[in-house]
């Protein structure tokens, strides 16, 4: 019996990696355009960070975390999301005093013990951004603009952005009371989780996906109608900026998001292509988070999205082809001992000029090597035998057209000919 993978934790295979690279490259490119700097934080943090930051009453902390004691009995947790860790890093490195305005982005695995299904994994991967240090509604608009730009660069359509404001902590407290009053008469007809949520945090009822709860949720009062004047002004200014920048949104008065750190602006970008797991990314403001972690009052806003869901849409939209990944520049087919010696040496030299080269390592016959070259989807194939080794010239076959041309086998001359055209918009060769 071979050892199976852990349920909900997938291998990402070489055949699929092209989609991931495409999504990651787009994320880095948009981060460059908006001037966000990359941060990489540990996968493991003290459990308390998420308990305090994300909130004890959330599904994430209540039932989805991978928590364990280390050898000294300290409770550690595999990060279920990035925002709390990055807020922790903000304080760890003293940015609150030295450089309080920070625009950061991140990519990486997150862990939640959820029921695995299409687009929902136990180890999944997020791309996200976080901005610390400004309350200005222009930052909310920039963060949403970043999300739309990323989708545009990836050519994704059929998306819509739900927007709401849940106000400051006082507004939320008041809104909780309003929801408590709204749900109390009908709670007997709602699911068991909602009964618990009514006492713990009635806001969480609005995230419930159970069909029996939906009619009561649809009738619930919206949070944006119960904001203090400062939060109402902030929300109006965010909408004005989105309008001015031509960024589309739909107001959803019952959007509250499933994490407790949110304040004011919340949003989700949805896709019709994802079925039940239709949230491609979600985010909002968390003006109280840094303070909850014992830092000074520091506003923040950001979003995170799921790579698995993004890749699902990319794969559905474009037919799977090797061209999405990095294409091999050259496959060297060798004949005889001398050809093999020459070919392997040439391959090594070409690589030092930045050309990607592969070669058969199992002493296969010519026909087998040719079909291997085909399968690698190389742009060029070169056959090197005794003659080529002697004369230092050979025939280079362009695989897409079948054309053959005479080439000089000096590595520097050949490398120039093999160099792929630069796709400058992505900052790399394609
Ligand atoms: P979240 O809504 O919990 O927010 O997750 C953000 C995105 O991660 C979701 O919209 C979804 O695309 C993806 N995601 C979540 N769970 C899974 C899963 N089990 N499998 C696959 N994909 C998943 C946050 O995590 C916040 N930290 C976002 C944020 C950043 N807010 C402000 N800054």
PDB file of C-alpha atoms in Angstrom, residues 42-345:
ATOM      1  CA  UNK A  42       6.078  31.916   8.260  1.00  0.00           C
ATOM      2  CA  UNK A  43       3.459  29.237   7.703  1.00  0.00           C
ATOM      3  CA  UNK A  44       3.269  28.573  11.455  1.00  0.00           C
ATOM      4  CA  UNK A  45       2.305  31.196  14.037  1.00  0.00           C
ATOM      5  CA  UNK A  46       1.255  31.222  17.695  1.00  0.00           C
ATOM      6  CA  UNK A  47      -2.396  30.118  17.869  1.00  0.00           C
ATOM      7  CA  UNK A  48      -3.231  33.223  19.860  1.00  0.00           C
ATOM      8  CA  UNK A  49      -2.522  35.423  16.824  1.00  0.00           C
ATOM      9  CA  UNK A  50      -5.474  34.001  14.882  1.00  0.00           C
ATOM     10  CA  UNK A  51      -7.681  33.576  17.950  1.00  0.00           C
ATOM     11  CA  UNK A  52      -7.315  37.298  18.666  1.00  0.00           C
ATOM     12  CA  UNK A  53      -6.981  38.602  15.110  1.00  0.00           C
ATOM     13  CA  UNK A  54      -9.473  36.534  13.128  1.00  0.00           C
ATOM     14  CA  UNK A  55     -11.835  36.053  16.111  1.00  0.00           C
ATOM     15  CA  UNK A  56     -12.822  33.154  18.403  1.00  0.00           C
ATOM     16  CA  UNK A  57     -16.407  33.090  17.096  1.00  0.00           C
ATOM     17  CA  UNK A  58     -15.466  32.671  13.422  1.00  0.00           C
ATOM     18  CA  UNK A  59     -15.707  29.312  11.642  1.00  0.00           C
ATOM     19  CA  UNK A  60     -12.007  29.589  10.825  1.00  0.00           C
ATOM     20  CA  UNK A  61     -10.864  29.760  14.450  1.00  0.00           C
ATOM     21  CA  UNK A  62     -13.735  27.731  15.887  1.00  0.00           C
ATOM     22  CA  UNK A  63     -13.466  24.648  13.707  1.00  0.00           C
ATOM     23  CA  UNK A  64     -11.049  24.946  10.795  1.00  0.00           C
ATOM     24  CA  UNK A  65      -7.558  25.513  12.182  1.00  0.00           C
ATOM     25  CA  UNK A  66      -4.721  22.995  12.163  1.00  0.00           C
ATOM     26  CA  UNK A  67      -3.484  23.527  15.716  1.00  0.00           C
ATOM     27  CA  UNK A  68      -0.868  21.500  17.552  1.00  0.00           C
ATOM     28  CA  UNK A  69       1.489  21.748  20.496  1.00  0.00           C
ATOM     29  CA  UNK A  70       5.208  21.930  19.754  1.00  0.00           C
ATOM     30  CA  UNK A  71       7.736  19.957  21.822  1.00  0.00           C
ATOM     31  CA  UNK A  72       7.673  22.560  24.569  1.00  0.00           C
ATOM     32  CA  UNK A  73       3.868  22.507  24.756  1.00  0.00           C
ATOM     33  CA  UNK A  74       3.312  25.857  22.972  1.00  0.00           C
ATOM     34  CA  UNK A  75       0.168  25.997  20.882  1.00  0.00           C
ATOM     35  CA  UNK A  76       0.999  26.671  17.237  1.00  0.00           C
ATOM     36  CA  UNK A  77      -1.266  26.899  14.179  1.00  0.00           C
ATOM     37  CA  UNK A  78      -0.754  26.466  10.437  1.00  0.00           C
ATOM     38  CA  UNK A  79      -1.833  29.856   9.128  1.00  0.00           C
ATOM     39  CA  UNK A  80      -5.442  29.829   7.874  1.00  0.00           C
ATOM     40  CA  UNK A  81      -5.006  33.252   6.220  1.00  0.00           C
ATOM     41  CA  UNK A  82      -2.349  35.922   5.762  1.00  0.00           C
ATOM     42  CA  UNK A  83      -3.679  39.205   7.148  1.00  0.00           C
ATOM     43  CA  UNK A  84      -3.145  38.467  10.857  1.00  0.00           C
ATOM     44  CA  UNK A  85       0.402  37.200  10.196  1.00  0.00           C
ATOM     45  CA  UNK A  86       1.275  40.283   8.188  1.00  0.00           C
ATOM     46  CA  UNK A  87      -0.146  42.588  10.865  1.00  0.00           C
ATOM     47  CA  UNK A  88       2.024  40.658  13.342  1.00  0.00           C
ATOM     48  CA  UNK A  89       5.084  41.145  11.082  1.00  0.00           C
ATOM     49  CA  UNK A  90       4.250  44.878  10.840  1.00  0.00           C
ATOM     50  CA  UNK A  91       4.601  45.124  14.618  1.00  0.00           C
ATOM     51  CA  UNK A  92       7.537  42.685  14.875  1.00  0.00           C
ATOM     52  CA  UNK A  93       9.604  44.950  12.612  1.00  0.00           C
ATOM     53  CA  UNK A  94       8.573  48.209  14.256  1.00  0.00           C
ATOM     54  CA  UNK A  95       6.995  49.656  11.103  1.00  0.00           C
ATOM     55  CA  UNK A  96       4.324  51.341  13.232  1.00  0.00           C
ATOM     56  CA  UNK A  97       6.935  53.830  14.433  1.00  0.00           C
ATOM     57  CA  UNK A  98       9.542  53.788  11.668  1.00  0.00           C
ATOM     58  CA  UNK A  99       7.553  53.515   8.472  1.00  0.00           C
ATOM     59  CA  UNK A 100       3.834  53.236   9.196  1.00  0.00           C
ATOM     60  CA  UNK A 101       2.562  53.377   5.599  1.00  0.00           C
ATOM     61  CA  UNK A 102       3.178  50.010   3.956  1.00  0.00           C
ATOM     62  CA  UNK A 103       1.858  48.473   0.737  1.00  0.00           C
ATOM     63  CA  UNK A 104       2.567  44.728   0.726  1.00  0.00           C
ATOM     64  CA  UNK A 105       1.666  41.676  -1.322  1.00  0.00           C
ATOM     65  CA  UNK A 106       2.018  37.950  -0.687  1.00  0.00           C
ATOM     66  CA  UNK A 107       1.510  34.545  -2.265  1.00  0.00           C
ATOM     67  CA  UNK A 108       1.490  31.239  -0.438  1.00  0.00           C
ATOM     68  CA  UNK A 109      -0.238  28.226   1.098  1.00  0.00           C
ATOM     69  CA  UNK A 110      -2.942  28.528   3.781  1.00  0.00           C
ATOM     70  CA  UNK A 111      -4.607  25.737   5.756  1.00  0.00           C
ATOM     71  CA  UNK A 112      -8.243  25.280   6.773  1.00  0.00           C
ATOM     72  CA  UNK A 113      -9.955  22.090   7.876  1.00  0.00           C
ATOM     73  CA  UNK A 114     -12.949  22.477   5.553  1.00  0.00           C
ATOM     74  CA  UNK A 115     -14.933  19.909   3.597  1.00  0.00           C
ATOM     75  CA  UNK A 116     -12.891  19.503   0.401  1.00  0.00           C
ATOM     76  CA  UNK A 117     -14.730  20.091  -2.866  1.00  0.00           C
ATOM     77  CA  UNK A 118     -14.160  21.795  -6.211  1.00  0.00           C
ATOM     78  CA  UNK A 119     -12.251  25.017  -5.501  1.00  0.00           C
ATOM     79  CA  UNK A 120     -12.147  24.335  -1.767  1.00  0.00           C
ATOM     80  CA  UNK A 121      -9.091  22.632  -0.305  1.00  0.00           C
ATOM     81  CA  UNK A 122      -7.548  22.076   3.105  1.00  0.00           C
ATOM     82  CA  UNK A 123      -4.217  23.304   1.824  1.00  0.00           C
ATOM     83  CA  UNK A 124      -5.002  26.098  -0.591  1.00  0.00           C
ATOM     84  CA  UNK A 125      -2.999  29.007  -1.938  1.00  0.00           C
ATOM     85  CA  UNK A 126      -3.749  32.680  -1.671  1.00  0.00           C
ATOM     86  CA  UNK A 127      -2.583  35.823  -3.417  1.00  0.00           C
ATOM     87  CA  UNK A 128      -3.219  38.950  -1.422  1.00  0.00           C
ATOM     88  CA  UNK A 129      -2.343  42.539  -0.645  1.00  0.00           C
ATOM     89  CA  UNK A 130      -2.406  44.564   2.581  1.00  0.00           C
ATOM     90  CA  UNK A 131      -2.038  48.329   3.021  1.00  0.00           C
ATOM     91  CA  UNK A 132      -1.309  49.701   6.490  1.00  0.00           C
ATOM     92  CA  UNK A 133      -1.365  53.252   7.738  1.00  0.00           C
ATOM     93  CA  UNK A 134      -4.092  55.169   5.906  1.00  0.00           C
ATOM     94  CA  UNK A 135      -7.779  55.690   6.475  1.00  0.00           C
ATOM     95  CA  UNK A 136      -8.155  57.500   3.189  1.00  0.00           C
ATOM     96  CA  UNK A 137     -10.919  56.109   0.945  1.00  0.00           C
ATOM     97  CA  UNK A 138      -8.477  56.418  -1.969  1.00  0.00           C
ATOM     98  CA  UNK A 139      -6.676  53.370  -0.513  1.00  0.00           C
ATOM     99  CA  UNK A 140      -9.898  51.337  -0.497  1.00  0.00           C
ATOM    100  CA  UNK A 141     -10.355  52.333  -4.145  1.00  0.00           C
ATOM    101  CA  UNK A 142      -6.735  51.473  -4.992  1.00  0.00           C
ATOM    102  CA  UNK A 143      -7.077  48.013  -3.409  1.00  0.00           C
ATOM    103  CA  UNK A 144     -10.242  47.344  -5.420  1.00  0.00           C
ATOM    104  CA  UNK A 145      -8.544  48.779  -8.524  1.00  0.00           C
ATOM    105  CA  UNK A 146      -5.667  46.342  -7.965  1.00  0.00           C
ATOM    106  CA  UNK A 147      -8.131  43.417  -7.894  1.00  0.00           C
ATOM    107  CA  UNK A 148      -9.852  44.538 -11.101  1.00  0.00           C
ATOM    108  CA  UNK A 149      -6.511  45.154 -12.865  1.00  0.00           C
ATOM    109  CA  UNK A 150      -5.380  41.641 -11.980  1.00  0.00           C
ATOM    110  CA  UNK A 151      -8.561  40.177 -13.443  1.00  0.00           C
ATOM    111  CA  UNK A 152      -8.225  42.320 -16.571  1.00  0.00           C
ATOM    112  CA  UNK A 153      -4.599  41.248 -17.113  1.00  0.00           C
ATOM    113  CA  UNK A 154      -5.694  37.616 -16.882  1.00  0.00           C
ATOM    114  CA  UNK A 155      -8.506  38.359 -19.343  1.00  0.00           C
ATOM    115  CA  UNK A 156     -11.257  37.308 -16.904  1.00  0.00           C
ATOM    116  CA  UNK A 157     -14.781  38.441 -17.551  1.00  0.00           C
ATOM    117  CA  UNK A 158     -18.184  37.590 -16.069  1.00  0.00           C
ATOM    118  CA  UNK A 159     -17.091  38.867 -12.687  1.00  0.00           C
ATOM    119  CA  UNK A 160     -18.896  41.186 -10.333  1.00  0.00           C
ATOM    120  CA  UNK A 161     -17.836  42.954  -7.183  1.00  0.00           C
ATOM    121  CA  UNK A 162     -20.117  43.072  -4.145  1.00  0.00           C
ATOM    122  CA  UNK A 163     -19.451  46.032  -1.877  1.00  0.00           C
ATOM    123  CA  UNK A 164     -20.710  47.019   1.558  1.00  0.00           C
ATOM    124  CA  UNK A 165     -19.692  48.880   4.691  1.00  0.00           C
ATOM    125  CA  UNK A 166     -20.083  47.351   8.131  1.00  0.00           C
ATOM    126  CA  UNK A 167     -18.931  50.520   9.920  1.00  0.00           C
ATOM    127  CA  UNK A 168     -16.715  51.042  12.965  1.00  0.00           C
ATOM    128  CA  UNK A 169     -16.771  48.809  16.054  1.00  0.00           C
ATOM    129  CA  UNK A 170     -19.586  50.866  17.640  1.00  0.00           C
ATOM    130  CA  UNK A 171     -21.655  50.573  14.434  1.00  0.00           C
ATOM    131  CA  UNK A 172     -21.036  46.855  14.373  1.00  0.00           C
ATOM    132  CA  UNK A 173     -22.081  46.490  17.981  1.00  0.00           C
ATOM    133  CA  UNK A 174     -25.318  48.363  17.214  1.00  0.00           C
ATOM    134  CA  UNK A 175     -25.888  46.331  14.048  1.00  0.00           C
ATOM    135  CA  UNK A 176     -25.378  43.104  16.007  1.00  0.00           C
ATOM    136  CA  UNK A 177     -28.214  44.177  18.306  1.00  0.00           C
ATOM    137  CA  UNK A 178     -30.425  44.974  15.299  1.00  0.00           C
ATOM    138  CA  UNK A 179     -29.714  41.544  13.791  1.00  0.00           C
ATOM    139  CA  UNK A 180     -30.309  39.831  17.131  1.00  0.00           C
ATOM    140  CA  UNK A 181     -33.731  41.432  17.273  1.00  0.00           C
ATOM    141  CA  UNK A 182     -34.438  40.523  13.632  1.00  0.00           C
ATOM    142  CA  UNK A 183     -33.490  36.840  13.939  1.00  0.00           C
ATOM    143  CA  UNK A 184     -34.815  36.076  17.429  1.00  0.00           C
ATOM    144  CA  UNK A 185     -38.463  35.410  16.395  1.00  0.00           C
ATOM    145  CA  UNK A 186     -37.422  33.017  13.580  1.00  0.00           C
ATOM    146  CA  UNK A 187     -34.379  31.326  15.141  1.00  0.00           C
ATOM    147  CA  UNK A 188     -36.388  28.171  15.943  1.00  0.00           C
ATOM    148  CA  UNK A 189     -36.771  27.569  12.200  1.00  0.00           C
ATOM    149  CA  UNK A 190     -33.076  28.142  11.401  1.00  0.00           C
ATOM    150  CA  UNK A 191     -30.082  25.755  11.404  1.00  0.00           C
ATOM    151  CA  UNK A 192     -28.274  24.648  14.587  1.00  0.00           C
ATOM    152  CA  UNK A 193     -25.171  26.710  13.733  1.00  0.00           C
ATOM    153  CA  UNK A 194     -27.264  29.853  13.414  1.00  0.00           C
ATOM    154  CA  UNK A 195     -28.808  29.214  16.844  1.00  0.00           C
ATOM    155  CA  UNK A 196     -25.292  29.286  18.279  1.00  0.00           C
ATOM    156  CA  UNK A 197     -24.317  32.270  16.128  1.00  0.00           C
ATOM    157  CA  UNK A 198     -27.298  34.295  17.370  1.00  0.00           C
ATOM    158  CA  UNK A 199     -25.743  34.422  20.841  1.00  0.00           C
ATOM    159  CA  UNK A 200     -22.056  34.428  19.835  1.00  0.00           C
ATOM    160  CA  UNK A 201     -22.172  36.882  16.939  1.00  0.00           C
ATOM    161  CA  UNK A 202     -25.359  37.368  14.884  1.00  0.00           C
ATOM    162  CA  UNK A 203     -23.292  38.895  12.054  1.00  0.00           C
ATOM    163  CA  UNK A 204     -22.026  35.393  11.264  1.00  0.00           C
ATOM    164  CA  UNK A 205     -25.636  34.317  10.499  1.00  0.00           C
ATOM    165  CA  UNK A 206     -25.398  36.415   7.326  1.00  0.00           C
ATOM    166  CA  UNK A 207     -22.599  34.084   6.029  1.00  0.00           C
ATOM    167  CA  UNK A 208     -24.790  30.970   6.499  1.00  0.00           C
ATOM    168  CA  UNK A 209     -25.209  28.962   3.296  1.00  0.00           C
ATOM    169  CA  UNK A 210     -28.027  26.663   4.603  1.00  0.00           C
ATOM    170  CA  UNK A 211     -31.127  26.876   2.396  1.00  0.00           C
ATOM    171  CA  UNK A 212     -33.558  26.941   5.365  1.00  0.00           C
ATOM    172  CA  UNK A 213     -31.887  30.089   6.700  1.00  0.00           C
ATOM    173  CA  UNK A 214     -31.877  32.060   3.428  1.00  0.00           C
ATOM    174  CA  UNK A 215     -35.410  33.563   3.594  1.00  0.00           C
ATOM    175  CA  UNK A 216     -34.655  35.047   7.027  1.00  0.00           C
ATOM    176  CA  UNK A 217     -31.259  36.309   5.888  1.00  0.00           C
ATOM    177  CA  UNK A 218     -32.766  37.911   2.759  1.00  0.00           C
ATOM    178  CA  UNK A 219     -35.095  39.953   4.971  1.00  0.00           C
ATOM    179  CA  UNK A 220     -32.395  41.077   7.405  1.00  0.00           C
ATOM    180  CA  UNK A 221     -31.675  44.810   7.626  1.00  0.00           C
ATOM    181  CA  UNK A 222     -28.501  45.968   5.825  1.00  0.00           C
ATOM    182  CA  UNK A 223     -25.468  47.222   7.750  1.00  0.00           C
ATOM    183  CA  UNK A 224     -24.897  50.280   5.536  1.00  0.00           C
ATOM    184  CA  UNK A 225     -28.241  51.721   6.676  1.00  0.00           C
ATOM    185  CA  UNK A 226     -27.013  51.813  10.278  1.00  0.00           C
ATOM    186  CA  UNK A 227     -23.658  53.595  10.041  1.00  0.00           C
ATOM    187  CA  UNK A 228     -22.509  56.548  12.148  1.00  0.00           C
ATOM    188  CA  UNK A 229     -22.048  59.749  10.150  1.00  0.00           C
ATOM    189  CA  UNK A 230     -18.245  59.342   9.872  1.00  0.00           C
ATOM    190  CA  UNK A 231     -18.519  55.796   8.512  1.00  0.00           C
ATOM    191  CA  UNK A 232     -21.371  56.784   6.196  1.00  0.00           C
ATOM    192  CA  UNK A 233     -19.191  59.599   4.804  1.00  0.00           C
ATOM    193  CA  UNK A 234     -16.285  57.194   4.363  1.00  0.00           C
ATOM    194  CA  UNK A 235     -18.470  54.722   2.480  1.00  0.00           C
ATOM    195  CA  UNK A 236     -19.843  57.509   0.264  1.00  0.00           C
ATOM    196  CA  UNK A 237     -16.286  58.647  -0.509  1.00  0.00           C
ATOM    197  CA  UNK A 238     -15.187  55.087  -1.386  1.00  0.00           C
ATOM    198  CA  UNK A 239     -18.122  54.801  -3.815  1.00  0.00           C
ATOM    199  CA  UNK A 240     -17.321  58.203  -5.325  1.00  0.00           C
ATOM    200  CA  UNK A 241     -13.715  57.174  -5.926  1.00  0.00           C
ATOM    201  CA  UNK A 242     -14.771  53.867  -7.457  1.00  0.00           C
ATOM    202  CA  UNK A 243     -17.123  55.761  -9.785  1.00  0.00           C
ATOM    203  CA  UNK A 244     -14.439  58.288 -10.673  1.00  0.00           C
ATOM    204  CA  UNK A 245     -11.914  55.515 -11.450  1.00  0.00           C
ATOM    205  CA  UNK A 246     -14.476  53.560 -13.459  1.00  0.00           C
ATOM    206  CA  UNK A 247     -14.342  50.518 -11.132  1.00  0.00           C
ATOM    207  CA  UNK A 248     -17.567  48.500 -11.179  1.00  0.00           C
ATOM    208  CA  UNK A 249     -19.383  47.378  -8.004  1.00  0.00           C
ATOM    209  CA  UNK A 250     -22.814  46.379  -6.741  1.00  0.00           C
ATOM    210  CA  UNK A 251     -23.907  47.282  -3.237  1.00  0.00           C
ATOM    211  CA  UNK A 252     -24.809  44.198  -1.198  1.00  0.00           C
ATOM    212  CA  UNK A 253     -26.230  45.463   2.116  1.00  0.00           C
ATOM    213  CA  UNK A 254     -25.866  42.064   3.795  1.00  0.00           C
ATOM    214  CA  UNK A 255     -22.258  41.321   2.873  1.00  0.00           C
ATOM    215  CA  UNK A 256     -20.311  41.071   6.166  1.00  0.00           C
ATOM    216  CA  UNK A 257     -17.461  38.570   5.451  1.00  0.00           C
ATOM    217  CA  UNK A 258     -16.481  35.685   7.706  1.00  0.00           C
ATOM    218  CA  UNK A 259     -13.623  37.181   9.731  1.00  0.00           C
ATOM    219  CA  UNK A 260     -14.080  39.382  12.800  1.00  0.00           C
ATOM    220  CA  UNK A 261     -11.377  41.966  12.083  1.00  0.00           C
ATOM    221  CA  UNK A 262     -13.298  43.804   9.385  1.00  0.00           C
ATOM    222  CA  UNK A 263     -14.464  47.391   9.787  1.00  0.00           C
ATOM    223  CA  UNK A 264     -16.081  49.739   7.260  1.00  0.00           C
ATOM    224  CA  UNK A 265     -15.454  48.672   3.628  1.00  0.00           C
ATOM    225  CA  UNK A 266     -15.949  44.990   2.763  1.00  0.00           C
ATOM    226  CA  UNK A 267     -16.038  43.481  -0.721  1.00  0.00           C
ATOM    227  CA  UNK A 268     -15.997  40.224  -2.640  1.00  0.00           C
ATOM    228  CA  UNK A 269     -15.254  39.552  -6.281  1.00  0.00           C
ATOM    229  CA  UNK A 270     -17.486  36.796  -7.608  1.00  0.00           C
ATOM    230  CA  UNK A 271     -17.310  34.606 -10.702  1.00  0.00           C
ATOM    231  CA  UNK A 272     -20.164  32.818 -12.439  1.00  0.00           C
ATOM    232  CA  UNK A 273     -17.728  30.101 -13.583  1.00  0.00           C
ATOM    233  CA  UNK A 274     -17.062  28.780 -10.081  1.00  0.00           C
ATOM    234  CA  UNK A 275     -20.469  27.347  -9.154  1.00  0.00           C
ATOM    235  CA  UNK A 276     -21.057  27.133  -5.402  1.00  0.00           C
ATOM    236  CA  UNK A 277     -17.546  28.329  -4.529  1.00  0.00           C
ATOM    237  CA  UNK A 278     -18.079  31.524  -6.427  1.00  0.00           C
ATOM    238  CA  UNK A 279     -15.946  33.915  -4.353  1.00  0.00           C
ATOM    239  CA  UNK A 280     -12.716  34.508  -6.196  1.00  0.00           C
ATOM    240  CA  UNK A 281     -11.372  37.021  -3.730  1.00  0.00           C
ATOM    241  CA  UNK A 282     -12.534  38.917  -0.694  1.00  0.00           C
ATOM    242  CA  UNK A 283     -11.294  41.722   1.464  1.00  0.00           C
ATOM    243  CA  UNK A 284     -11.914  44.971   3.211  1.00  0.00           C
ATOM    244  CA  UNK A 285     -10.754  47.308   5.951  1.00  0.00           C
ATOM    245  CA  UNK A 286      -9.473  46.127   9.313  1.00  0.00           C
ATOM    246  CA  UNK A 287      -8.790  49.378  11.138  1.00  0.00           C
ATOM    247  CA  UNK A 288      -8.762  47.702  14.569  1.00  0.00           C
ATOM    248  CA  UNK A 289      -6.569  44.661  13.824  1.00  0.00           C
ATOM    249  CA  UNK A 290      -3.128  46.085  14.669  1.00  0.00           C
ATOM    250  CA  UNK A 291      -4.539  47.449  17.932  1.00  0.00           C
ATOM    251  CA  UNK A 292      -6.091  44.055  18.749  1.00  0.00           C
ATOM    252  CA  UNK A 293      -2.529  42.708  18.487  1.00  0.00           C
ATOM    253  CA  UNK A 294      -1.320  45.289  21.058  1.00  0.00           C
ATOM    254  CA  UNK A 295      -0.063  47.799  18.468  1.00  0.00           C
ATOM    255  CA  UNK A 296      -1.071  51.454  18.131  1.00  0.00           C
ATOM    256  CA  UNK A 297      -4.286  52.326  16.271  1.00  0.00           C
ATOM    257  CA  UNK A 298      -3.324  51.611  12.641  1.00  0.00           C
ATOM    258  CA  UNK A 299      -5.810  51.446   9.790  1.00  0.00           C
ATOM    259  CA  UNK A 300      -5.473  48.680   7.219  1.00  0.00           C
ATOM    260  CA  UNK A 301      -7.171  47.425   4.083  1.00  0.00           C
ATOM    261  CA  UNK A 302      -6.521  44.546   1.715  1.00  0.00           C
ATOM    262  CA  UNK A 303      -7.836  41.449   0.006  1.00  0.00           C
ATOM    263  CA  UNK A 304      -6.904  37.848  -0.651  1.00  0.00           C
ATOM    264  CA  UNK A 305      -8.010  35.435  -3.349  1.00  0.00           C
ATOM    265  CA  UNK A 306      -7.691  31.725  -3.975  1.00  0.00           C
ATOM    266  CA  UNK A 307      -5.255  30.524  -6.625  1.00  0.00           C
ATOM    267  CA  UNK A 308      -7.107  27.188  -6.981  1.00  0.00           C
ATOM    268  CA  UNK A 309     -10.279  29.061  -7.998  1.00  0.00           C
ATOM    269  CA  UNK A 310      -8.408  31.399 -10.326  1.00  0.00           C
ATOM    270  CA  UNK A 311      -6.688  28.455 -12.023  1.00  0.00           C
ATOM    271  CA  UNK A 312     -10.042  26.633 -12.397  1.00  0.00           C
ATOM    272  CA  UNK A 313     -11.444  29.610 -14.313  1.00  0.00           C
ATOM    273  CA  UNK A 314      -8.320  30.016 -16.437  1.00  0.00           C
ATOM    274  CA  UNK A 315      -8.423  26.323 -17.328  1.00  0.00           C
ATOM    275  CA  UNK A 316     -12.110  26.410 -18.175  1.00  0.00           C
ATOM    276  CA  UNK A 317     -11.681  29.489 -20.314  1.00  0.00           C
ATOM    277  CA  UNK A 318      -8.638  28.505 -22.336  1.00  0.00           C
ATOM    278  CA  UNK A 319      -8.021  25.064 -23.738  1.00  0.00           C
ATOM    279  CA  UNK A 320      -5.184  23.306 -21.955  1.00  0.00           C
ATOM    280  CA  UNK A 321      -1.996  23.603 -23.936  1.00  0.00           C
ATOM    281  CA  UNK A 322       1.649  23.328 -23.082  1.00  0.00           C
ATOM    282  CA  UNK A 323       2.198  26.832 -24.454  1.00  0.00           C
ATOM    283  CA  UNK A 324       0.884  28.273 -21.191  1.00  0.00           C
ATOM    284  CA  UNK A 325       3.941  27.031 -19.329  1.00  0.00           C
ATOM    285  CA  UNK A 326       7.558  27.797 -20.095  1.00  0.00           C
ATOM    286  CA  UNK A 327       8.361  26.235 -23.451  1.00  0.00           C
ATOM    287  CA  UNK A 328      11.601  24.308 -23.881  1.00  0.00           C
ATOM    288  CA  UNK A 329      13.866  26.126 -26.356  1.00  0.00           C
ATOM    289  CA  UNK A 330      15.805  23.181 -27.748  1.00  0.00           C
ATOM    290  CA  UNK A 331      15.834  19.380 -27.675  1.00  0.00           C
ATOM    291  CA  UNK A 332      19.161  17.863 -28.751  1.00  0.00           C
ATOM    292  CA  UNK A 333      18.868  14.440 -30.386  1.00  0.00           C
ATOM    293  CA  UNK A 334      22.193  12.576 -30.505  1.00  0.00           C
ATOM    294  CA  UNK A 335      23.537   9.767 -32.698  1.00  0.00           C
ATOM    295  CA  UNK A 336      26.493   7.600 -31.700  1.00  0.00           C
ATOM    296  CA  UNK A 337      29.086   8.145 -28.969  1.00  0.00           C
ATOM    297  CA  UNK A 338      30.715  11.134 -30.578  1.00  0.00           C
ATOM    298  CA  UNK A 339      27.378  12.820 -31.264  1.00  0.00           C
ATOM    299  CA  UNK A 340      26.384  12.188 -27.674  1.00  0.00           C
ATOM    300  CA  UNK A 341      29.597  13.692 -26.262  1.00  0.00           C
ATOM    301  CA  UNK A 342      29.264  16.722 -28.538  1.00  0.00           C
ATOM    302  CA  UNK A 343      25.528  17.128 -27.862  1.00  0.00           C
ATOM    303  CA  UNK A 344      25.828  17.008 -24.076  1.00  0.00           C
ATOM    304  CA  UNK A 345      28.695  19.526 -24.100  1.00  0.00           C
TER     305      UNK A 345
END
